[in-house]
Short mmCIF file of C-alpha atoms and ligand atoms in Angstrom, two decimals:
data_model
loop_
_atom_site.label_atom_id
_atom_site.label_comp_id
_atom_site.label_asym_id
_atom_site.label_seq_id
_atom_site.Cartn_x
_atom_site.Cartn_y
_atom_site.Cartn_z
CA UNK A 1 0.00 0.00 0.00
CA UNK A 2 1.30 3.46 -0.91
CA UNK A 3 0.64 5.07 2.49
CA UNK A 4 2.59 4.79 5.73
CA UNK A 5 0.08 5.78 8.39
CA UNK A 6 -3.61 6.40 8.89
CA UNK A 7 -5.75 7.98 11.61
CA UNK A 8 -9.20 6.37 11.79
CA UNK A 9 -11.93 7.79 14.04
CA UNK A 10 -14.60 5.42 15.34
CA UNK A 11 -12.09 2.58 14.98
CA UNK A 12 -13.33 0.33 17.77
CA UNK A 13 -16.28 -1.27 15.95
CA UNK A 14 -18.32 -1.34 12.74
CA UNK A 15 -16.77 0.18 9.62
CA UNK A 16 -13.90 1.77 11.57
CA UNK A 17 -12.80 -1.59 12.94
CA UNK A 18 -13.04 -3.24 9.50
CA UNK A 19 -10.77 -0.45 8.17
CA UNK A 20 -8.34 -0.78 11.08
CA UNK A 21 -8.05 -4.55 10.45
CA UNK A 22 -7.35 -4.05 6.76
CA UNK A 23 -4.81 -1.24 7.04
CA UNK A 24 -2.89 -3.06 9.79
CA UNK A 25 -2.90 -6.30 7.78
CA UNK A 26 -1.45 -4.33 4.84
CA UNK A 27 1.44 -3.12 7.04
CA UNK A 28 0.15 0.44 7.58
CA UNK A 29 0.64 2.15 10.96
CA UNK A 30 -2.85 2.85 12.36
CA UNK A 31 -3.85 5.45 14.96
CA UNK A 32 -7.19 3.97 16.01
CA UNK A 33 -9.42 6.47 17.78
CA UNK A 34 -12.66 5.93 19.67
CA UNK A 35 -14.58 7.88 22.28
CA UNK A 36 -14.23 5.17 24.93
CA UNK A 37 -12.07 2.09 25.54
CA UNK A 38 -15.18 -0.12 25.80
CA UNK A 39 -14.58 -2.16 22.63
CA UNK A 40 -10.78 -2.17 22.47
CA UNK A 41 -10.26 -5.68 23.88
CA UNK A 42 -12.74 -7.24 21.44
CA UNK A 43 -11.33 -5.14 18.59
CA UNK A 44 -7.75 -6.10 19.33
CA UNK A 45 -8.62 -9.80 19.06
CA UNK A 46 -9.47 -9.24 15.37
CA UNK A 47 -6.25 -7.41 14.44
CA UNK A 48 -3.19 -8.93 12.78
CA UNK A 49 0.05 -6.93 13.21
CA UNK A 50 -1.22 -5.61 16.55
CA UNK A 51 2.05 -3.74 17.04
CA UNK A 52 1.09 -1.43 14.16
CA UNK A 53 -2.07 -0.20 15.90
CA UNK A 54 -1.99 2.56 18.53
CA UNK A 55 -5.35 2.87 20.32
CA UNK A 56 -6.27 6.38 21.43
CA UNK A 57 -9.35 7.51 23.35
CA UNK A 58 -10.56 10.91 22.18
CA UNK A 59 -13.96 12.56 21.96
CA UNK A 60 -13.75 14.05 18.46
CA UNK A 61 -16.44 16.63 19.27
CA UNK A 62 -14.05 18.32 21.76
CA UNK A 63 -11.66 20.77 20.06
CA UNK A 64 -8.95 20.74 22.73
CA UNK A 65 -8.97 16.92 22.73
CA UNK A 66 -8.68 16.80 18.91
CA UNK A 67 -5.82 19.32 18.96
CA UNK A 68 -4.00 17.26 21.60
CA UNK A 69 -4.64 14.08 19.58
CA UNK A 70 -2.90 15.50 16.49
CA UNK A 71 0.00 16.83 18.62
CA UNK A 72 0.44 13.38 20.17
CA UNK A 73 0.40 11.64 16.78
CA UNK A 74 2.79 14.13 15.16
CA UNK A 75 5.35 13.27 17.87
CA UNK A 76 5.13 9.62 16.77
CA UNK A 77 4.86 9.52 12.96
CA UNK A 78 4.03 11.59 9.88
CA UNK A 79 0.38 11.13 8.90
CA UNK A 80 -0.51 10.06 5.33
CA UNK A 81 -4.29 9.63 5.60
CA UNK A 82 -7.12 10.63 7.95
CA UNK A 83 -10.51 8.87 7.88
CA UNK A 84 -13.39 10.67 9.57
CA UNK A 85 -15.60 7.70 10.36
CA UNK A 86 -16.97 8.21 13.92
CA UNK A 87 -20.70 8.83 13.87
CA UNK A 88 -23.93 8.80 15.84
CA UNK A 89 -27.21 7.19 14.71
CA UNK A 90 -29.69 8.33 17.37
CA UNK A 91 -33.27 7.15 16.93
CA UNK A 92 -36.03 7.36 14.31
CA UNK A 93 -38.24 10.43 14.80
CA UNK A 94 -40.15 12.87 12.61
CA UNK A 95 -39.02 16.51 12.64
CA UNK A 96 -42.07 17.71 14.57
CA UNK A 97 -41.27 15.26 17.39
CA UNK A 98 -37.49 15.72 17.47
CA UNK A 99 -36.25 17.59 20.56
CA UNK A 100 -33.90 20.45 19.62
CA UNK A 101 -31.26 18.86 21.91
CA UNK A 102 -31.35 15.71 19.76
CA UNK A 103 -30.92 17.79 16.59
CA UNK A 104 -27.93 19.55 18.22
CA UNK A 105 -26.47 16.17 19.17
CA UNK A 106 -26.50 15.05 15.53
CA UNK A 107 -24.83 18.25 14.39
CA UNK A 108 -22.20 17.93 17.13
CA UNK A 109 -21.53 14.20 16.74
CA UNK A 110 -21.80 13.90 12.97
CA UNK A 111 -20.67 17.31 11.66
CA UNK A 112 -18.71 19.33 14.26
CA UNK A 113 -16.57 16.20 14.82
CA UNK A 114 -15.73 16.00 11.09
CA UNK A 115 -15.04 19.75 10.97
CA UNK A 116 -12.61 19.54 13.92
CA UNK A 117 -10.71 16.51 12.68
CA UNK A 118 -10.54 18.01 9.16
CA UNK A 119 -9.26 21.32 10.60
CA UNK A 120 -6.36 19.70 12.47
CA UNK A 121 -5.68 17.20 9.67
CA UNK A 122 -5.27 20.12 7.24
CA UNK A 123 -2.86 21.88 9.63
CA UNK A 124 -0.81 18.68 9.87
CA UNK A 125 -0.89 18.09 6.10
CA UNK A 126 0.19 21.69 5.42
CA UNK A 127 3.29 21.11 7.56
CA UNK A 128 3.98 17.80 5.82
CA UNK A 129 3.33 19.17 2.31
CA UNK A 130 0.81 16.43 1.45
CA UNK A 131 -2.07 14.40 2.85
CA UNK A 132 -5.25 12.49 2.13
CA UNK A 133 -8.66 12.68 3.79
CA UNK A 134 -11.69 10.42 3.55
CA UNK A 135 -14.90 11.61 5.16
CA UNK A 136 -17.63 9.04 5.79
CA UNK A 137 -21.06 10.48 5.09
CA UNK A 138 -24.02 8.25 4.17
CA UNK A 139 -26.60 7.66 1.43
CA UNK A 140 -28.69 9.74 3.87
CA UNK A 141 -26.22 12.56 3.14
CA UNK A 142 -27.20 12.55 -0.53
CA UNK A 143 -30.99 12.38 -0.24
CA UNK A 144 -32.92 12.91 2.99
CA UNK A 145 -34.28 9.89 4.84
CA UNK A 146 -37.62 10.40 6.63
CA UNK A 147 -37.37 10.17 10.43
CA UNK A 148 -33.62 10.72 10.11
CA UNK A 149 -33.75 14.44 9.29
CA UNK A 150 -31.12 15.58 11.79
CA UNK A 151 -28.76 12.75 10.81
CA UNK A 152 -29.35 13.45 7.10
CA UNK A 153 -28.76 17.19 7.55
CA UNK A 154 -25.45 16.56 9.32
CA UNK A 155 -24.37 14.01 6.69
CA UNK A 156 -25.21 16.46 3.84
CA UNK A 157 -22.89 18.83 5.70
CA UNK A 158 -20.06 16.28 5.67
CA UNK A 159 -20.07 16.34 1.84
CA UNK A 160 -19.88 20.15 1.96
CA UNK A 161 -16.85 20.00 4.28
CA UNK A 162 -14.98 17.65 1.92
CA UNK A 163 -15.76 19.83 -1.09
CA UNK A 164 -14.71 23.04 0.69
CA UNK A 165 -11.46 21.46 1.92
CA UNK A 166 -10.58 20.35 -1.62
CA UNK A 167 -11.41 23.76 -3.15
CA UNK A 168 -9.46 25.65 -0.48
CA UNK A 169 -6.39 23.47 -1.03
CA UNK A 170 -6.54 23.03 -4.80
CA UNK A 171 -2.97 24.31 -5.23
CA UNK A 172 -1.43 21.71 -2.89
CA UNK A 173 -0.85 17.95 -2.72
CA UNK A 174 -4.04 17.46 -0.72
CA UNK A 175 -6.65 14.92 -1.81
CA UNK A 176 -10.03 14.22 -0.21
CA UNK A 177 -13.20 12.30 -1.03
CA UNK A 178 -16.47 11.51 0.70
CA UNK A 179 -17.67 7.93 0.97
CA UNK A 180 -21.45 7.52 1.31
CA UNK A 181 -22.38 4.00 2.39
CA UNK A 182 -25.91 2.70 2.30
CA UNK A 183 -27.06 0.56 5.25
CA UNK A 184 -24.37 -1.59 6.86
CA UNK A 185 -24.74 -4.43 9.34
CA UNK A 186 -23.37 -2.63 12.42
CA UNK A 187 -24.45 -1.61 15.91
CA UNK A 188 -25.62 1.75 14.54
CA UNK A 189 -28.01 0.10 12.08
CA UNK A 190 -29.21 -2.40 14.72
CA UNK A 191 -29.93 0.50 17.09
CA UNK A 192 -31.99 2.33 14.47
CA UNK A 193 -33.81 -0.40 12.57
CA UNK A 194 -33.38 -3.62 14.62
CA UNK A 195 -31.25 -6.74 14.23
CA UNK A 196 -33.37 -8.38 11.50
CA UNK A 197 -33.07 -5.37 9.21
CA UNK A 198 -29.35 -4.92 9.98
CA UNK A 199 -28.60 -8.53 9.02
CA UNK A 200 -29.94 -7.81 5.48
CA UNK A 201 -27.54 -4.88 4.93
CA UNK A 202 -24.14 -4.91 3.25
CA UNK A 203 -21.25 -5.73 5.56
CA UNK A 204 -18.90 -3.04 6.88
CA UNK A 205 -16.07 -5.30 5.62
CA UNK A 206 -17.32 -4.92 2.04
CA UNK A 207 -17.38 -1.12 2.36
CA UNK A 208 -13.92 -1.18 3.98
CA UNK A 209 -12.58 -3.23 1.03
CA UNK A 210 -13.89 -0.59 -1.42
CA UNK A 211 -12.23 2.19 0.63
CA UNK A 212 -8.93 0.25 0.53
CA UNK A 213 -9.29 -0.01 -3.27
CA UNK A 214 -9.76 3.77 -3.44
CA UNK A 215 -6.67 4.41 -1.29
CA UNK A 216 -4.67 1.87 -3.33
CA UNK A 217 -5.71 3.54 -6.61
CA UNK A 218 -7.37 0.32 -7.84
CA UNK A 219 -10.69 2.19 -7.83
CA UNK A 220 -9.68 5.55 -9.28
CA UNK A 221 -11.73 8.54 -8.09
CA UNK A 222 -11.10 12.22 -8.67
CA UNK A 223 -10.25 14.65 -5.92
CA UNK A 224 -13.40 15.92 -4.19
CA UNK A 225 -15.69 13.15 -5.46
CA UNK A 226 -18.45 11.42 -3.47
CA UNK A 227 -18.63 7.64 -3.80
CA UNK A 228 -21.94 5.91 -3.05
CA UNK A 229 -21.65 2.27 -1.89
CA UNK A 230 -25.03 0.61 -1.63
CA UNK A 231 -26.42 -2.95 -1.68
CA UNK A 232 -22.90 -4.36 -2.02
CA UNK A 233 -21.78 -2.32 -5.01
CA UNK A 234 -20.56 1.11 -6.04
CA UNK A 235 -23.85 2.68 -7.08
CA UNK A 236 -22.54 6.10 -8.19
CA UNK A 237 -19.54 8.40 -8.15
CA UNK A 238 -20.35 12.12 -8.18
CA UNK A 239 -17.55 14.51 -9.17
CA UNK A 240 -16.64 17.68 -7.28
CA UNK A 241 -19.01 20.40 -8.51
CA UNK A 242 -17.34 23.51 -9.96
CA UNK A 243 -17.27 26.91 -8.28
N1 NAP B 301 -24.29 1.55 9.90
C1 NAP B 301 -24.90 2.06 8.84
O1 NAP B 301 -25.91 1.55 8.35
C2 NAP B 301 -24.32 3.31 8.20
C3 NAP B 301 -24.82 3.71 6.95
C4 NAP B 301 -24.30 4.83 6.34
C5 NAP B 301 -23.28 5.54 6.95
N2 NAP B 301 -22.83 5.15 8.16
C6 NAP B 301 -21.73 5.93 8.76
O2 NAP B 301 -20.57 5.11 8.81
C7 NAP B 301 -19.77 5.47 9.93
C8 NAP B 301 -19.49 4.25 10.78
O3 NAP B 301 -20.73 3.76 11.24
P1 NAP B 301 -20.86 2.39 12.06
O4 NAP B 301 -22.20 1.88 11.77
O5 NAP B 301 -19.66 1.55 11.84
O6 NAP B 301 -20.84 2.99 13.57
P2 NAP B 301 -20.89 2.24 14.96
O7 NAP B 301 -20.88 0.76 14.81
O8 NAP B 301 -21.99 2.89 15.74
O9 NAP B 301 -19.46 2.69 15.63
C9 NAP B 301 -19.28 4.01 15.97
C10 NAP B 301 -17.82 4.25 16.31
O10 NAP B 301 -17.63 5.67 16.45
C11 NAP B 301 -17.05 5.94 17.73
N3 NAP B 301 -17.52 7.26 18.18
C12 NAP B 301 -18.79 7.70 18.31
N4 NAP B 301 -18.81 8.96 18.75
C13 NAP B 301 -17.50 9.34 18.91
C14 NAP B 301 -16.86 10.51 19.36
N5 NAP B 301 -17.56 11.58 19.75
N6 NAP B 301 -15.51 10.54 19.41
C15 NAP B 301 -14.78 9.46 19.03
N7 NAP B 301 -15.33 8.31 18.59
C16 NAP B 301 -16.67 8.24 18.54
C17 NAP B 301 -17.52 4.80 18.63
O11 NAP B 301 -16.67 4.72 19.76
P3 NAP B 301 -17.29 4.23 21.20
O12 NAP B 301 -17.68 2.79 21.00
O13 NAP B 301 -16.16 4.40 22.16
O14 NAP B 301 -18.45 5.12 21.49
C18 NAP B 301 -17.37 3.62 17.63
O15 NAP B 301 -16.00 3.26 17.53
C19 NAP B 301 -20.56 6.57 10.66
O16 NAP B 301 -20.10 7.84 10.27
C20 NAP B 301 -21.98 6.36 10.18
O17 NAP B 301 -22.76 7.53 10.27
C21 NAP B 301 -23.31 4.05 8.80
#
């Protein structure tokens, strides 16, 4: 693989863990971040090349914690790639019944978090003269899903952040894309739609394999693009819109 190191948020389960497994197996140094240490033991049992994975607890909605995270990593290794994967599903509710606090929680957990990690990733990449960023949005970030309005709104915002980062850094060796998965069989999906529904969804491992192909250049995508991965296939690739 043509990268040396990767920072993955939400690495302790679901898609983040599938990515952590794959990058470590490919010999890439992984900084695996999650909010808590709750799933680390279970996660570790699935990882080959355990010595390549550094587990870090950080709440990515907290700016001082994110700043400290990047400082800590920069003392250990240059960073090639950052994957903004941590997210929050919440519960199904129509707009008229959604408490404002729950809306705020989606914006904080699913958008502010991506903004903060992108901000400090860009500062790091500017010092290093290059860098790659993958932001995980959702199919719900490309067309609104009823009863998931707050989640959808935040995930639409994630695509905007990727596009803005690419446009602001067009004259540098910075590359970023958004990946928009459809439903995946993870704890988030089980929490929202139940275990029976989750079992029918594509696996996080499949989506992780597609992301590895993108990073490897086997699935070529242009800077700023959004890649939709749904029902176990790439369903669309949308290019960066012009100014
Ligand atoms: N599952 C789906 O159907 C689906 C579909 C489309 C898009 N997505 C998106 O794909 C991404 C991964 O989803 P998933 O289903 O794999 O999620 P998941 O199974 O719920 O795992 C969430 C991960 O994010 C971490 N996390 C949550 N809040 C955090 C915070 N504030 N700071 C640091 N880490 C935090 C969790 O750590 P702790 O365990 O310590 O809390 C956990 O490692 C998310 O962005 C999600 O929105 C999911």
